[in-house]
mmCIF file with all atom_site columns, C-alpha atoms in Angstrom:
data_model
loop_
_atom_site.group_PDB
_atom_site.id
_atom_site.type_symbol
_atom_site.label_atom_id
_atom_site.label_alt_id
_atom_site.label_comp_id
_atom_site.label_asym_id
_atom_site.label_entity_id
_atom_site.label_seq_id
_atom_site.pdbx_PDB_ins_code
_atom_site.Cartn_x
_atom_site.Cartn_y
_atom_site.Cartn_z
_atom_site.occupancy
_atom_site.B_iso_or_equiv
_atom_site.pdbx_formal_charge
_atom_site.auth_seq_id
_atom_site.auth_comp_id
_atom_site.auth_asym_id
_atom_site.auth_atom_id
_atom_site.pdbx_PDB_model_num
ATOM 1   C CA . SER V 1 1   ? 85.756  -11.108 -203.754 1.00 38.00 ? 1394 SER V CA 1
ATOM 2   C CA . GLN V 1 2   ? 88.909  -11.213 -205.867 1.00 44.00 ? 1395 GLN V CA 1
ATOM 3   C CA . GLN V 1 3   ? 89.756  -8.025  -207.683 1.00 58.00 ? 1396 GLN V CA 1
ATOM 4   C CA . GLY V 1 4   ? 91.838  -9.711  -210.321 1.00 66.00 ? 1397 GLY V CA 1
ATOM 5   C CA . GLU V 1 5   ? 90.817  -12.770 -212.172 1.00 79.00 ? 1398 GLU V CA 1
ATOM 6   C CA . GLU V 1 6   ? 93.441  -14.714 -214.090 1.00 83.00 ? 1399 GLU V CA 1
ATOM 7   C CA . ASP V 1 7   ? 92.821  -16.663 -217.186 1.00 85.00 ? 1400 ASP V CA 1
ATOM 8   C CA . PRO V 1 8   ? 93.456  -19.518 -217.817 1.00 92.00 ? 1401 PRO V CA 1
ATOM 9   C CA . GLN V 1 9   ? 93.285  -21.211 -214.463 1.00 91.00 ? 1402 GLN V CA 1
ATOM 10  C CA . ALA V 1 10  ? 95.834  -23.709 -215.655 1.00 94.00 ? 1403 ALA V CA 1
ATOM 11  C CA . LEU V 1 11  ? 98.165  -23.813 -218.588 1.00 95.00 ? 1404 LEU V CA 1
ATOM 12  C CA . SER V 1 12  ? 100.465 -26.614 -219.696 1.00 96.00 ? 1405 SER V CA 1
ATOM 13  C CA . ILE V 1 13  ? 103.129 -26.041 -222.402 1.00 96.00 ? 1406 ILE V CA 1
ATOM 14  C CA . GLN V 1 14  ? 106.340 -27.529 -223.728 1.00 97.00 ? 1407 GLN V CA 1
ATOM 15  C CA . GLU V 1 15  ? 109.747 -26.094 -222.840 1.00 97.00 ? 1408 GLU V CA 1
ATOM 16  C CA . GLY V 1 16  ? 110.683 -23.383 -225.337 1.00 97.00 ? 1409 GLY V CA 1
ATOM 17  C CA . GLU V 1 17  ? 107.158 -22.295 -226.026 1.00 97.00 ? 1410 GLU V CA 1
ATOM 18  C CA . ASN V 1 18  ? 105.683 -18.980 -224.922 1.00 97.00 ? 1411 ASN V CA 1
ATOM 19  C CA . ALA V 1 19  ? 103.135 -18.728 -222.125 1.00 96.00 ? 1412 ALA V CA 1
ATOM 20  C CA . THR V 1 20  ? 100.546 -16.011 -221.919 1.00 96.00 ? 1413 THR V CA 1
ATOM 21  C CA . MET V 1 21  ? 98.358  -15.318 -218.882 1.00 96.00 ? 1414 MET V CA 1
ATOM 22  C CA . ASN V 1 22  ? 95.649  -12.742 -218.658 1.00 96.00 ? 1415 ASN V CA 1
ATOM 23  C CA . CYS V 1 23  ? 94.233  -10.823 -215.751 1.00 94.00 ? 1416 CYS V CA 1
ATOM 24  C CA . SER V 1 24  ? 91.118  -8.722  -215.520 1.00 94.00 ? 1417 SER V CA 1
ATOM 25  C CA . TYR V 1 25  ? 90.256  -6.397  -212.708 1.00 91.00 ? 1418 TYR V CA 1
ATOM 26  C CA . LYS V 1 26  ? 87.281  -4.262  -211.654 1.00 89.00 ? 1419 LYS V CA 1
ATOM 27  C CA . THR V 1 27  ? 88.215  -0.907  -210.046 1.00 83.00 ? 1420 THR V CA 1
ATOM 28  C CA . SER V 1 28  ? 90.670  1.851   -210.818 1.00 83.00 ? 1421 SER V CA 1
ATOM 29  C CA . ILE V 1 29  ? 94.249  1.083   -209.857 1.00 83.00 ? 1422 ILE V CA 1
ATOM 30  C CA . ASN V 1 30  ? 97.580  2.795   -209.137 1.00 81.00 ? 1423 ASN V CA 1
ATOM 31  C CA . ASN V 1 31  ? 99.571  -0.167  -210.502 1.00 86.00 ? 1424 ASN V CA 1
ATOM 32  C CA . LEU V 1 32  ? 99.361  -3.784  -211.323 1.00 90.00 ? 1425 LEU V CA 1
ATOM 33  C CA . GLN V 1 33  ? 101.884 -6.321  -210.267 1.00 92.00 ? 1426 GLN V CA 1
ATOM 34  C CA . TRP V 1 34  ? 102.633 -9.915  -211.179 1.00 94.00 ? 1427 TRP V CA 1
ATOM 35  C CA . TYR V 1 35  ? 103.904 -12.390 -208.604 1.00 94.00 ? 1428 TYR V CA 1
ATOM 36  C CA . ARG V 1 36  ? 105.107 -15.982 -208.888 1.00 96.00 ? 1429 ARG V CA 1
ATOM 37  C CA . GLN V 1 37  ? 104.642 -18.681 -206.274 1.00 95.00 ? 1430 GLN V CA 1
ATOM 38  C CA . ASN V 1 38  ? 106.300 -22.046 -206.287 1.00 92.00 ? 1431 ASN V CA 1
ATOM 39  C CA . SER V 1 39  ? 104.252 -24.750 -204.607 1.00 86.00 ? 1432 SER V CA 1
ATOM 40  C CA . GLY V 1 40  ? 103.696 -23.901 -201.000 1.00 77.00 ? 1433 GLY V CA 1
ATOM 41  C CA . ARG V 1 41  ? 106.385 -21.198 -200.943 1.00 84.00 ? 1434 ARG V CA 1
ATOM 42  C CA . GLY V 1 42  ? 106.305 -17.417 -200.604 1.00 87.00 ? 1435 GLY V CA 1
ATOM 43  C CA . LEU V 1 43  ? 105.429 -15.131 -203.433 1.00 92.00 ? 1436 LEU V CA 1
ATOM 44  C CA . VAL V 1 44  ? 108.080 -13.512 -205.536 1.00 92.00 ? 1437 VAL V CA 1
ATOM 45  C CA . HIS V 1 45  ? 107.562 -10.168 -207.138 1.00 91.00 ? 1438 HIS V CA 1
ATOM 46  C CA . LEU V 1 46  ? 108.127 -10.316 -210.871 1.00 94.00 ? 1439 LEU V CA 1
ATOM 47  C CA . ILE V 1 47  ? 107.161 -6.972  -212.399 1.00 93.00 ? 1440 ILE V CA 1
ATOM 48  C CA . LEU V 1 48  ? 105.167 -3.831  -211.664 1.00 91.00 ? 1441 LEU V CA 1
ATOM 49  C CA . ILE V 1 49  ? 103.439 -1.793  -214.267 1.00 93.00 ? 1442 ILE V CA 1
ATOM 50  C CA . ARG V 1 50  ? 102.038 1.624   -213.455 1.00 89.00 ? 1443 ARG V CA 1
ATOM 51  C CA . SER V 1 51  ? 98.641  2.773   -214.513 1.00 89.00 ? 1444 SER V CA 1
ATOM 52  C CA . ASN V 1 52  ? 100.126 5.241   -216.995 1.00 92.00 ? 1445 ASN V CA 1
ATOM 53  C CA . GLU V 1 53  ? 102.293 2.564   -218.682 1.00 95.00 ? 1446 GLU V CA 1
ATOM 54  C CA . ARG V 1 54  ? 101.151 0.292   -221.414 1.00 97.00 ? 1447 ARG V CA 1
ATOM 55  C CA . GLU V 1 55  ? 103.990 -2.211  -221.706 1.00 97.00 ? 1448 GLU V CA 1
ATOM 56  C CA . LYS V 1 56  ? 106.978 -3.253  -219.716 1.00 96.00 ? 1449 LYS V CA 1
ATOM 57  C CA . HIS V 1 57  ? 109.735 -5.779  -220.204 1.00 96.00 ? 1450 HIS V CA 1
ATOM 58  C CA . SER V 1 58  ? 111.933 -7.611  -217.783 1.00 95.00 ? 1451 SER V CA 1
ATOM 59  C CA . GLY V 1 59  ? 114.175 -10.375 -219.198 1.00 96.00 ? 1452 GLY V CA 1
ATOM 60  C CA . ARG V 1 60  ? 111.867 -12.984 -220.664 1.00 97.00 ? 1453 ARG V CA 1
ATOM 61  C CA . LEU V 1 61  ? 108.785 -11.318 -219.230 1.00 97.00 ? 1454 LEU V CA 1
ATOM 62  C CA . ARG V 1 62  ? 106.548 -8.838  -221.041 1.00 98.00 ? 1455 ARG V CA 1
ATOM 63  C CA . VAL V 1 63  ? 103.585 -7.225  -219.338 1.00 98.00 ? 1456 VAL V CA 1
ATOM 64  C CA . THR V 1 64  ? 100.920 -5.184  -220.974 1.00 97.00 ? 1457 THR V CA 1
ATOM 65  C CA . LEU V 1 65  ? 98.229  -3.083  -219.362 1.00 97.00 ? 1458 LEU V CA 1
ATOM 66  C CA . ASP V 1 66  ? 95.004  -1.833  -220.915 1.00 96.00 ? 1459 ASP V CA 1
ATOM 67  C CA . THR V 1 67  ? 93.285  0.379   -218.400 1.00 94.00 ? 1460 THR V CA 1
ATOM 68  C CA . SER V 1 68  ? 90.339  1.013   -220.686 1.00 94.00 ? 1461 SER V CA 1
ATOM 69  C CA . LYS V 1 69  ? 89.604  -2.737  -220.681 1.00 95.00 ? 1462 LYS V CA 1
ATOM 70  C CA . LYS V 1 70  ? 90.817  -3.200  -217.151 1.00 94.00 ? 1463 LYS V CA 1
ATOM 71  C CA . SER V 1 71  ? 93.070  -6.016  -218.183 1.00 95.00 ? 1464 SER V CA 1
ATOM 72  C CA . SER V 1 72  ? 96.669  -7.070  -218.232 1.00 96.00 ? 1465 SER V CA 1
ATOM 73  C CA . SER V 1 73  ? 98.686  -9.898  -219.731 1.00 97.00 ? 1466 SER V CA 1
ATOM 74  C CA . LEU V 1 74  ? 101.895 -11.547 -218.800 1.00 97.00 ? 1467 LEU V CA 1
ATOM 75  C CA . LEU V 1 75  ? 103.990 -13.209 -221.505 1.00 98.00 ? 1468 LEU V CA 1
ATOM 76  C CA . ILE V 1 76  ? 106.817 -15.499 -220.636 1.00 97.00 ? 1469 ILE V CA 1
ATOM 77  C CA . THR V 1 77  ? 108.957 -16.195 -223.680 1.00 97.00 ? 1470 THR V CA 1
ATOM 78  C CA . ALA V 1 78  ? 111.136 -19.324 -224.318 1.00 97.00 ? 1471 ALA V CA 1
ATOM 79  C CA . SER V 1 79  ? 109.692 -21.009 -221.226 1.00 97.00 ? 1472 SER V CA 1
ATOM 80  C CA . ARG V 1 80  ? 111.767 -23.343 -219.103 1.00 97.00 ? 1473 ARG V CA 1
ATOM 81  C CA . ALA V 1 81  ? 110.826 -26.175 -216.728 1.00 96.00 ? 1474 ALA V CA 1
ATOM 82  C CA . ALA V 1 82  ? 111.894 -23.969 -213.855 1.00 95.00 ? 1475 ALA V CA 1
ATOM 83  C CA . ASP V 1 83  ? 109.059 -21.512 -214.795 1.00 97.00 ? 1476 ASP V CA 1
ATOM 84  C CA . THR V 1 84  ? 106.555 -24.046 -213.497 1.00 97.00 ? 1477 THR V CA 1
ATOM 85  C CA . ALA V 1 85  ? 104.688 -22.199 -210.772 1.00 97.00 ? 1478 ALA V CA 1
ATOM 86  C CA . SER V 1 86  ? 101.490 -20.260 -210.036 1.00 95.00 ? 1479 SER V CA 1
ATOM 87  C CA . TYR V 1 87  ? 101.331 -16.776 -211.331 1.00 96.00 ? 1480 TYR V CA 1
ATOM 88  C CA . PHE V 1 88  ? 99.168  -14.117 -209.647 1.00 94.00 ? 1481 PHE V CA 1
ATOM 89  C CA . CYS V 1 89  ? 98.256  -10.652 -210.693 1.00 94.00 ? 1482 CYS V CA 1
ATOM 90  C CA . ALA V 1 90  ? 97.731  -8.120  -207.950 1.00 91.00 ? 1483 ALA V CA 1
ATOM 91  C CA . THR V 1 91  ? 96.215  -4.670  -208.181 1.00 88.00 ? 1484 THR V CA 1
ATOM 92  C CA . ALA V 1 92  ? 97.248  -1.861  -205.903 1.00 78.00 ? 1485 ALA V CA 1
ATOM 93  C CA . SER V 1 93  ? 94.542  0.526   -204.908 1.00 72.00 ? 1486 SER V CA 1
ATOM 94  C CA . PRO V 1 94  ? 94.694  3.498   -202.508 1.00 66.00 ? 1487 PRO V CA 1
ATOM 95  C CA . VAL V 1 95  ? 93.323  3.001   -199.094 1.00 62.00 ? 1488 VAL V CA 1
ATOM 96  C CA . PRO V 1 96  ? 91.774  6.217   -197.780 1.00 60.00 ? 1489 PRO V CA 1
ATOM 97  C CA . PRO V 1 97  ? 92.456  8.388   -195.960 1.00 58.00 ? 1490 PRO V CA 1
ATOM 98  C CA . PHE V 1 98  ? 96.192  7.682   -196.263 1.00 56.00 ? 1491 PHE V CA 1
ATOM 99  C CA . GLY V 1 99  ? 97.427  8.368   -199.768 1.00 53.00 ? 1492 GLY V CA 1
ATOM 100 C CA . SER V 1 100 ? 100.591 6.372   -199.276 1.00 51.00 ? 1493 SER V CA 1
ATOM 101 C CA . ALA V 1 101 ? 98.879  3.194   -198.102 1.00 50.00 ? 1494 ALA V CA 1
ATOM 102 C CA . ARG V 1 102 ? 98.312  0.529   -200.684 1.00 61.00 ? 1495 ARG V CA 1
ATOM 103 C CA . GLN V 1 103 ? 96.355  -2.593  -200.430 1.00 72.00 ? 1496 GLN V CA 1
ATOM 104 C CA . LEU V 1 104 ? 97.165  -5.372  -202.872 1.00 80.00 ? 1497 LEU V CA 1
ATOM 105 C CA . THR V 1 105 ? 94.231  -7.507  -204.081 1.00 84.00 ? 1498 THR V CA 1
ATOM 106 C CA . PHE V 1 106 ? 95.279  -10.755 -205.637 1.00 88.00 ? 1499 PHE V CA 1
ATOM 107 C CA . GLY V 1 107 ? 93.605  -12.753 -208.350 1.00 89.00 ? 1500 GLY V CA 1
ATOM 108 C CA . SER V 1 108 ? 93.067  -16.491 -208.141 1.00 89.00 ? 1501 SER V CA 1
ATOM 109 C CA . GLY V 1 109 ? 96.201  -17.329 -210.074 1.00 92.00 ? 1502 GLY V CA 1
ATOM 110 C CA . THR V 1 110 ? 97.221  -19.294 -213.157 1.00 94.00 ? 1503 THR V CA 1
ATOM 111 C CA . GLN V 1 111 ? 99.003  -22.590 -212.600 1.00 95.00 ? 1504 GLN V CA 1
ATOM 112 C CA . LEU V 1 112 ? 101.660 -22.908 -215.300 1.00 97.00 ? 1505 LEU V CA 1
ATOM 113 C CA . THR V 1 113 ? 103.296 -26.251 -216.021 1.00 96.00 ? 1506 THR V CA 1
ATOM 114 C CA . VAL V 1 114 ? 106.252 -26.325 -218.420 1.00 97.00 ? 1507 VAL V CA 1
ATOM 115 C CA . LEU V 1 115 ? 107.006 -29.800 -219.630 1.00 95.00 ? 1508 LEU V CA 1
ATOM 116 C CA . PRO V 1 116 ? 110.671 -30.686 -220.407 1.00 90.00 ? 1509 PRO V CA 1
ATOM 117 C CA . ASP K 2 1   ? 115.593 -14.597 -200.326 1.00 82.00 ? 789  ASP K CA 1
ATOM 118 C CA . SER K 2 2   ? 113.301 -11.635 -199.963 1.00 86.00 ? 790  SER K CA 1
ATOM 119 C CA . GLY K 2 3   ? 114.779 -10.429 -196.656 1.00 93.00 ? 791  GLY K CA 1
ATOM 120 C CA . VAL K 2 4   ? 111.459 -10.955 -194.884 1.00 96.00 ? 792  VAL K CA 1
ATOM 121 C CA . THR K 2 5   ? 111.516 -13.658 -192.191 1.00 97.00 ? 793  THR K CA 1
ATOM 122 C CA . GLN K 2 6   ? 108.651 -15.474 -190.637 1.00 97.00 ? 794  GLN K CA 1
ATOM 123 C CA . THR K 2 7   ? 108.553 -17.920 -187.728 1.00 97.00 ? 795  THR K CA 1
ATOM 124 C CA . PRO K 2 8   ? 107.543 -20.647 -187.259 1.00 97.00 ? 796  PRO K CA 1
ATOM 125 C CA . LYS K 2 9   ? 107.522 -22.364 -190.600 1.00 95.00 ? 797  LYS K CA 1
ATOM 126 C CA . HIS K 2 10  ? 104.950 -24.878 -189.521 1.00 96.00 ? 798  HIS K CA 1
ATOM 127 C CA . LEU K 2 11  ? 102.456 -24.878 -186.710 1.00 96.00 ? 799  LEU K CA 1
ATOM 128 C CA . ILE K 2 12  ? 100.077 -27.629 -185.774 1.00 97.00 ? 800  ILE K CA 1
ATOM 129 C CA . THR K 2 13  ? 97.541  -27.017 -183.089 1.00 97.00 ? 801  THR K CA 1
ATOM 130 C CA . ALA K 2 14  ? 94.060  -27.923 -181.965 1.00 97.00 ? 802  ALA K CA 1
ATOM 131 C CA . THR K 2 15  ? 90.721  -26.164 -182.353 1.00 97.00 ? 803  THR K CA 1
ATOM 132 C CA . GLY K 2 16  ? 90.088  -23.499 -179.682 1.00 97.00 ? 804  GLY K CA 1
ATOM 133 C CA . GLN K 2 17  ? 93.739  -22.745 -179.165 1.00 97.00 ? 805  GLN K CA 1
ATOM 134 C CA . ARG K 2 18  ? 95.645  -19.499 -179.734 1.00 97.00 ? 806  ARG K CA 1
ATOM 135 C CA . VAL K 2 19  ? 98.808  -18.994 -181.730 1.00 97.00 ? 807  VAL K CA 1
ATOM 136 C CA . THR K 2 20  ? 101.155 -16.154 -182.522 1.00 98.00 ? 808  THR K CA 1
ATOM 137 C CA . LEU K 2 21  ? 102.898 -15.808 -185.861 1.00 98.00 ? 809  LEU K CA 1
ATOM 138 C CA . ARG K 2 22  ? 105.950 -13.576 -186.128 1.00 98.00 ? 810  ARG K CA 1
ATOM 139 C CA . CYS K 2 23  ? 107.303 -11.512 -188.987 1.00 98.00 ? 811  CYS K CA 1
ATOM 140 C CA . SER K 2 24  ? 110.451 -9.438  -189.412 1.00 98.00 ? 812  SER K CA 1
ATOM 141 C CA . PRO K 2 25  ? 110.322 -7.015  -192.407 1.00 96.00 ? 813  PRO K CA 1
ATOM 142 C CA . ARG K 2 26  ? 113.205 -6.212  -194.681 1.00 94.00 ? 814  ARG K CA 1
ATOM 143 C CA . SER K 2 27  ? 115.631 -3.767  -193.204 1.00 93.00 ? 815  SER K CA 1
ATOM 144 C CA . GLY K 2 28  ? 114.325 -0.262  -193.808 1.00 88.00 ? 816  GLY K CA 1
ATOM 145 C CA . ASP K 2 29  ? 110.757 -1.291  -194.661 1.00 91.00 ? 817  ASP K CA 1
ATOM 146 C CA . LEU K 2 30  ? 108.202 0.449   -192.470 1.00 90.00 ? 818  LEU K CA 1
ATOM 147 C CA . SER K 2 31  ? 105.113 -1.245  -193.744 1.00 89.00 ? 819  SER K CA 1
ATOM 148 C CA . VAL K 2 32  ? 104.052 -4.785  -192.934 1.00 92.00 ? 820  VAL K CA 1
ATOM 149 C CA . TYR K 2 33  ? 101.147 -6.713  -194.492 1.00 92.00 ? 821  TYR K CA 1
ATOM 150 C CA . TRP K 2 34  ? 99.567  -9.956  -193.510 1.00 95.00 ? 822  TRP K CA 1
ATOM 151 C CA . TYR K 2 35  ? 97.858  -12.297 -195.918 1.00 94.00 ? 823  TYR K CA 1
ATOM 152 C CA . GLN K 2 36  ? 96.057  -15.614 -195.644 1.00 95.00 ? 824  GLN K CA 1
ATOM 153 C CA . GLN K 2 37  ? 96.154  -18.185 -198.387 1.00 94.00 ? 825  GLN K CA 1
ATOM 154 C CA . SER K 2 38  ? 93.774  -21.071 -198.394 1.00 91.00 ? 826  SER K CA 1
ATOM 155 C CA . LEU K 2 39  ? 92.484  -23.364 -201.089 1.00 83.00 ? 827  LEU K CA 1
ATOM 156 C CA . ASP K 2 40  ? 88.986  -22.106 -201.050 1.00 82.00 ? 828  ASP K CA 1
ATOM 157 C CA . GLN K 2 41  ? 89.533  -18.357 -200.425 1.00 82.00 ? 829  GLN K CA 1
ATOM 158 C CA . GLY K 2 42  ? 92.762  -17.838 -202.321 1.00 86.00 ? 830  GLY K CA 1
ATOM 159 C CA . LEU K 2 43  ? 95.110  -15.144 -201.204 1.00 89.00 ? 831  LEU K CA 1
ATOM 160 C CA . GLN K 2 44  ? 93.361  -12.656 -198.948 1.00 90.00 ? 832  GLN K CA 1
ATOM 161 C CA . PHE K 2 45  ? 94.707  -9.408  -197.481 1.00 89.00 ? 833  PHE K CA 1
ATOM 162 C CA . LEU K 2 46  ? 94.183  -9.351  -193.711 1.00 93.00 ? 834  LEU K CA 1
ATOM 163 C CA . ILE K 2 47  ? 95.807  -6.201  -192.284 1.00 92.00 ? 835  ILE K CA 1
ATOM 164 C CA . GLN K 2 48  ? 98.545  -3.611  -192.826 1.00 89.00 ? 836  GLN K CA 1
ATOM 165 C CA . TYR K 2 49  ? 100.687 -1.752  -190.297 1.00 91.00 ? 837  TYR K CA 1
ATOM 166 C CA . TYR K 2 50  ? 102.851 1.247   -191.090 1.00 88.00 ? 838  TYR K CA 1
ATOM 167 C CA . ASN K 2 51  ? 105.509 2.353   -188.653 1.00 90.00 ? 839  ASN K CA 1
ATOM 168 C CA . GLY K 2 52  ? 103.627 0.868   -185.664 1.00 93.00 ? 840  GLY K CA 1
ATOM 169 C CA . GLU K 2 53  ? 100.138 1.975   -186.564 1.00 92.00 ? 841  GLU K CA 1
ATOM 170 C CA . GLU K 2 54  ? 97.304  0.094   -188.199 1.00 90.00 ? 842  GLU K CA 1
ATOM 171 C CA . ARG K 2 55  ? 96.856  1.462   -191.730 1.00 85.00 ? 843  ARG K CA 1
ATOM 172 C CA . ALA K 2 56  ? 94.385  -0.765  -193.514 1.00 83.00 ? 844  ALA K CA 1
ATOM 173 C CA . LYS K 2 57  ? 92.123  -3.669  -192.757 1.00 86.00 ? 845  LYS K CA 1
ATOM 174 C CA . GLY K 2 58  ? 90.987  -6.399  -195.103 1.00 86.00 ? 846  GLY K CA 1
ATOM 175 C CA . ASN K 2 59  ? 89.140  -9.627  -194.444 1.00 81.00 ? 847  ASN K CA 1
ATOM 176 C CA . ILE K 2 60  ? 90.415  -10.144 -190.972 1.00 91.00 ? 848  ILE K CA 1
ATOM 177 C CA . LEU K 2 61  ? 88.248  -11.948 -188.510 1.00 94.00 ? 849  LEU K CA 1
ATOM 178 C CA . GLU K 2 62  ? 87.533  -10.513 -185.066 1.00 95.00 ? 850  GLU K CA 1
ATOM 179 C CA . ARG K 2 63  ? 89.356  -13.559 -183.561 1.00 97.00 ? 851  ARG K CA 1
ATOM 180 C CA . PHE K 2 64  ? 92.529  -12.378 -185.271 1.00 97.00 ? 852  PHE K CA 1
ATOM 181 C CA . SER K 2 65  ? 94.608  -9.375  -184.225 1.00 96.00 ? 853  SER K CA 1
ATOM 182 C CA . ALA K 2 66  ? 97.969  -8.022  -185.099 1.00 97.00 ? 854  ALA K CA 1
ATOM 183 C CA . GLN K 2 67  ? 100.496 -5.414  -183.968 1.00 97.00 ? 855  GLN K CA 1
ATOM 184 C CA . GLN K 2 68  ? 103.733 -3.879  -185.085 1.00 97.00 ? 856  GLN K CA 1
ATOM 185 C CA . PHE K 2 69  ? 106.369 -3.212  -182.526 1.00 97.00 ? 857  PHE K CA 1
ATOM 186 C CA . PRO K 2 70  ? 108.883 -0.288  -182.280 1.00 96.00 ? 858  PRO K CA 1
ATOM 187 C CA . ASP K 2 71  ? 111.554 -2.440  -183.878 1.00 95.00 ? 859  ASP K CA 1
ATOM 188 C CA . LEU K 2 72  ? 109.073 -2.909  -186.769 1.00 95.00 ? 860  LEU K CA 1
ATOM 189 C CA . HIS K 2 73  ? 108.613 -6.661  -186.387 1.00 97.00 ? 861  HIS K CA 1
ATOM 190 C CA . SER K 2 74  ? 104.992 -7.704  -186.426 1.00 98.00 ? 862  SER K CA 1
ATOM 191 C CA . GLU K 2 75  ? 102.945 -10.422 -184.797 1.00 98.00 ? 863  GLU K CA 1
ATOM 192 C CA . LEU K 2 76  ? 99.625  -11.921 -185.932 1.00 98.00 ? 864  LEU K CA 1
ATOM 193 C CA . ASN K 2 77  ? 97.563  -13.442 -183.167 1.00 98.00 ? 865  ASN K CA 1
ATOM 194 C CA . LEU K 2 78  ? 94.969  -16.036 -184.017 1.00 98.00 ? 866  LEU K CA 1
ATOM 195 C CA . SER K 2 79  ? 92.620  -17.151 -181.245 1.00 97.00 ? 867  SER K CA 1
ATOM 196 C CA . SER K 2 80  ? 89.712  -19.632 -180.778 1.00 97.00 ? 868  SER K CA 1
ATOM 197 C CA . LEU K 2 81  ? 91.094  -21.455 -183.753 1.00 97.00 ? 869  LEU K CA 1
ATOM 198 C CA . GLU K 2 82  ? 88.764  -23.327 -186.051 1.00 97.00 ? 870  GLU K CA 1
ATOM 199 C CA . LEU K 2 83  ? 89.444  -25.977 -188.605 1.00 96.00 ? 871  LEU K CA 1
ATOM 200 C CA . GLY K 2 84  ? 88.855  -23.407 -191.382 1.00 94.00 ? 872  GLY K CA 1
ATOM 201 C CA . ASP K 2 85  ? 91.714  -21.303 -190.153 1.00 96.00 ? 873  ASP K CA 1
ATOM 202 C CA . SER K 2 86  ? 94.189  -23.861 -191.522 1.00 96.00 ? 874  SER K CA 1
ATOM 203 C CA . ALA K 2 87  ? 96.097  -21.964 -194.185 1.00 96.00 ? 875  ALA K CA 1
ATOM 204 C CA . LEU K 2 88  ? 99.348  -20.437 -195.194 1.00 96.00 ? 876  LEU K CA 1
ATOM 205 C CA . TYR K 2 89  ? 99.871  -17.085 -193.553 1.00 97.00 ? 877  TYR K CA 1
ATOM 206 C CA . PHE K 2 90  ? 102.208 -14.683 -195.339 1.00 96.00 ? 878  PHE K CA 1
ATOM 207 C CA . CYS K 2 91  ? 103.794 -11.505 -194.190 1.00 96.00 ? 879  CYS K CA 1
ATOM 208 C CA . ALA K 2 92  ? 105.045 -8.962  -196.668 1.00 93.00 ? 880  ALA K CA 1
ATOM 209 C CA . SER K 2 93  ? 106.881 -5.657  -196.282 1.00 91.00 ? 881  SER K CA 1
ATOM 210 C CA . SER K 2 94  ? 107.400 -2.599  -198.319 1.00 88.00 ? 882  SER K CA 1
ATOM 211 C CA . VAL K 2 95  ? 109.005 0.852   -198.040 1.00 82.00 ? 883  VAL K CA 1
ATOM 212 C CA . VAL K 2 96  ? 105.865 2.852   -198.828 1.00 69.00 ? 884  VAL K CA 1
ATOM 213 C CA . PRO K 2 97  ? 107.593 6.222   -198.949 1.00 53.00 ? 885  PRO K CA 1
ATOM 214 C CA . SER K 2 98  ? 105.347 9.109   -198.320 1.00 46.00 ? 886  SER K CA 1
ATOM 215 C CA . GLY K 2 99  ? 103.493 10.240  -201.394 1.00 43.00 ? 887  GLY K CA 1
ATOM 216 C CA . SER K 2 100 ? 104.620 7.272   -203.509 1.00 49.00 ? 888  SER K CA 1
ATOM 217 C CA . ALA K 2 101 ? 101.986 5.483   -205.566 1.00 51.00 ? 889  ALA K CA 1
ATOM 218 C CA . TYR K 2 102 ? 104.136 2.569   -206.405 1.00 59.00 ? 890  TYR K CA 1
ATOM 219 C CA . ASN K 2 103 ? 105.079 -0.055  -203.916 1.00 72.00 ? 891  ASN K CA 1
ATOM 220 C CA . GLU K 2 104 ? 106.362 -3.528  -204.502 1.00 80.00 ? 892  GLU K CA 1
ATOM 221 C CA . GLN K 2 105 ? 105.751 -5.914  -201.669 1.00 86.00 ? 893  GLN K CA 1
ATOM 222 C CA . PHE K 2 106 ? 108.349 -8.490  -200.556 1.00 89.00 ? 894  PHE K CA 1
ATOM 223 C CA . PHE K 2 107 ? 106.905 -11.686 -199.169 1.00 92.00 ? 895  PHE K CA 1
ATOM 224 C CA . GLY K 2 108 ? 108.219 -13.938 -196.469 1.00 95.00 ? 896  GLY K CA 1
ATOM 225 C CA . PRO K 2 109 ? 108.251 -17.714 -196.839 1.00 94.00 ? 897  PRO K CA 1
ATOM 226 C CA . GLY K 2 110 ? 105.048 -18.083 -194.882 1.00 95.00 ? 898  GLY K CA 1
ATOM 227 C CA . THR K 2 111 ? 103.791 -20.019 -191.869 1.00 97.00 ? 899  THR K CA 1
ATOM 228 C CA . ARG K 2 112 ? 101.716 -23.069 -192.546 1.00 96.00 ? 900  ARG K CA 1
ATOM 229 C CA . LEU K 2 113 ? 99.078  -23.397 -189.860 1.00 97.00 ? 901  LEU K CA 1
ATOM 230 C CA . THR K 2 114 ? 97.233  -26.711 -189.437 1.00 97.00 ? 902  THR K CA 1
ATOM 231 C CA . VAL K 2 115 ? 94.323  -26.783 -187.009 1.00 97.00 ? 903  VAL K CA 1
ATOM 232 C CA . LEU K 2 116 ? 93.276  -30.276 -186.005 1.00 96.00 ? 904  LEU K CA 1
#
């Protein structure tokens, strides 16, 4: 089953508006990452937030993490038509017995459509 | 361009056949991951190799196998193919330095497998 569940499943907004996507997960994590996927293409890493961080910014992206609620949010400000894509959260959990091994578990994704 | 290459881009084959998907990680990355993305199952982790050794296993069928060669490229072998194996198969790589808890994964463009 999916570790991360994104909400909403689909989001449609006008160019210039902000887009917020949420992700919930079930088990303890080392970090949480957000990826973007254009239709049928490979995933592109957007941002990584560590379990001891609460907020992180990268350009127009803002990610928050609440480990007590096991949830994260991705905010894209001043959206553009080019932001249209699917956005996935992925949680990294240790894989015993190797401490340095990490398995990423992806959520089901949010399909964002930004209308010009 | 993530630096991860995958061949072929598209593969069309018949049920019962066997195919091999190839992945070259980013220069310097020791860890390779394989994922399957389908409409009904979403993005599923299959298997991870680190410096030639299997490190973690996810939802990989017994009909599937993988290996990582001394030059760090990896191959995913899919045999006795079924219609349900039609999917996008992604390879990702990461550095995974020893002791690090934080690893970003870089994804290749994927191989689209169609089983007829």
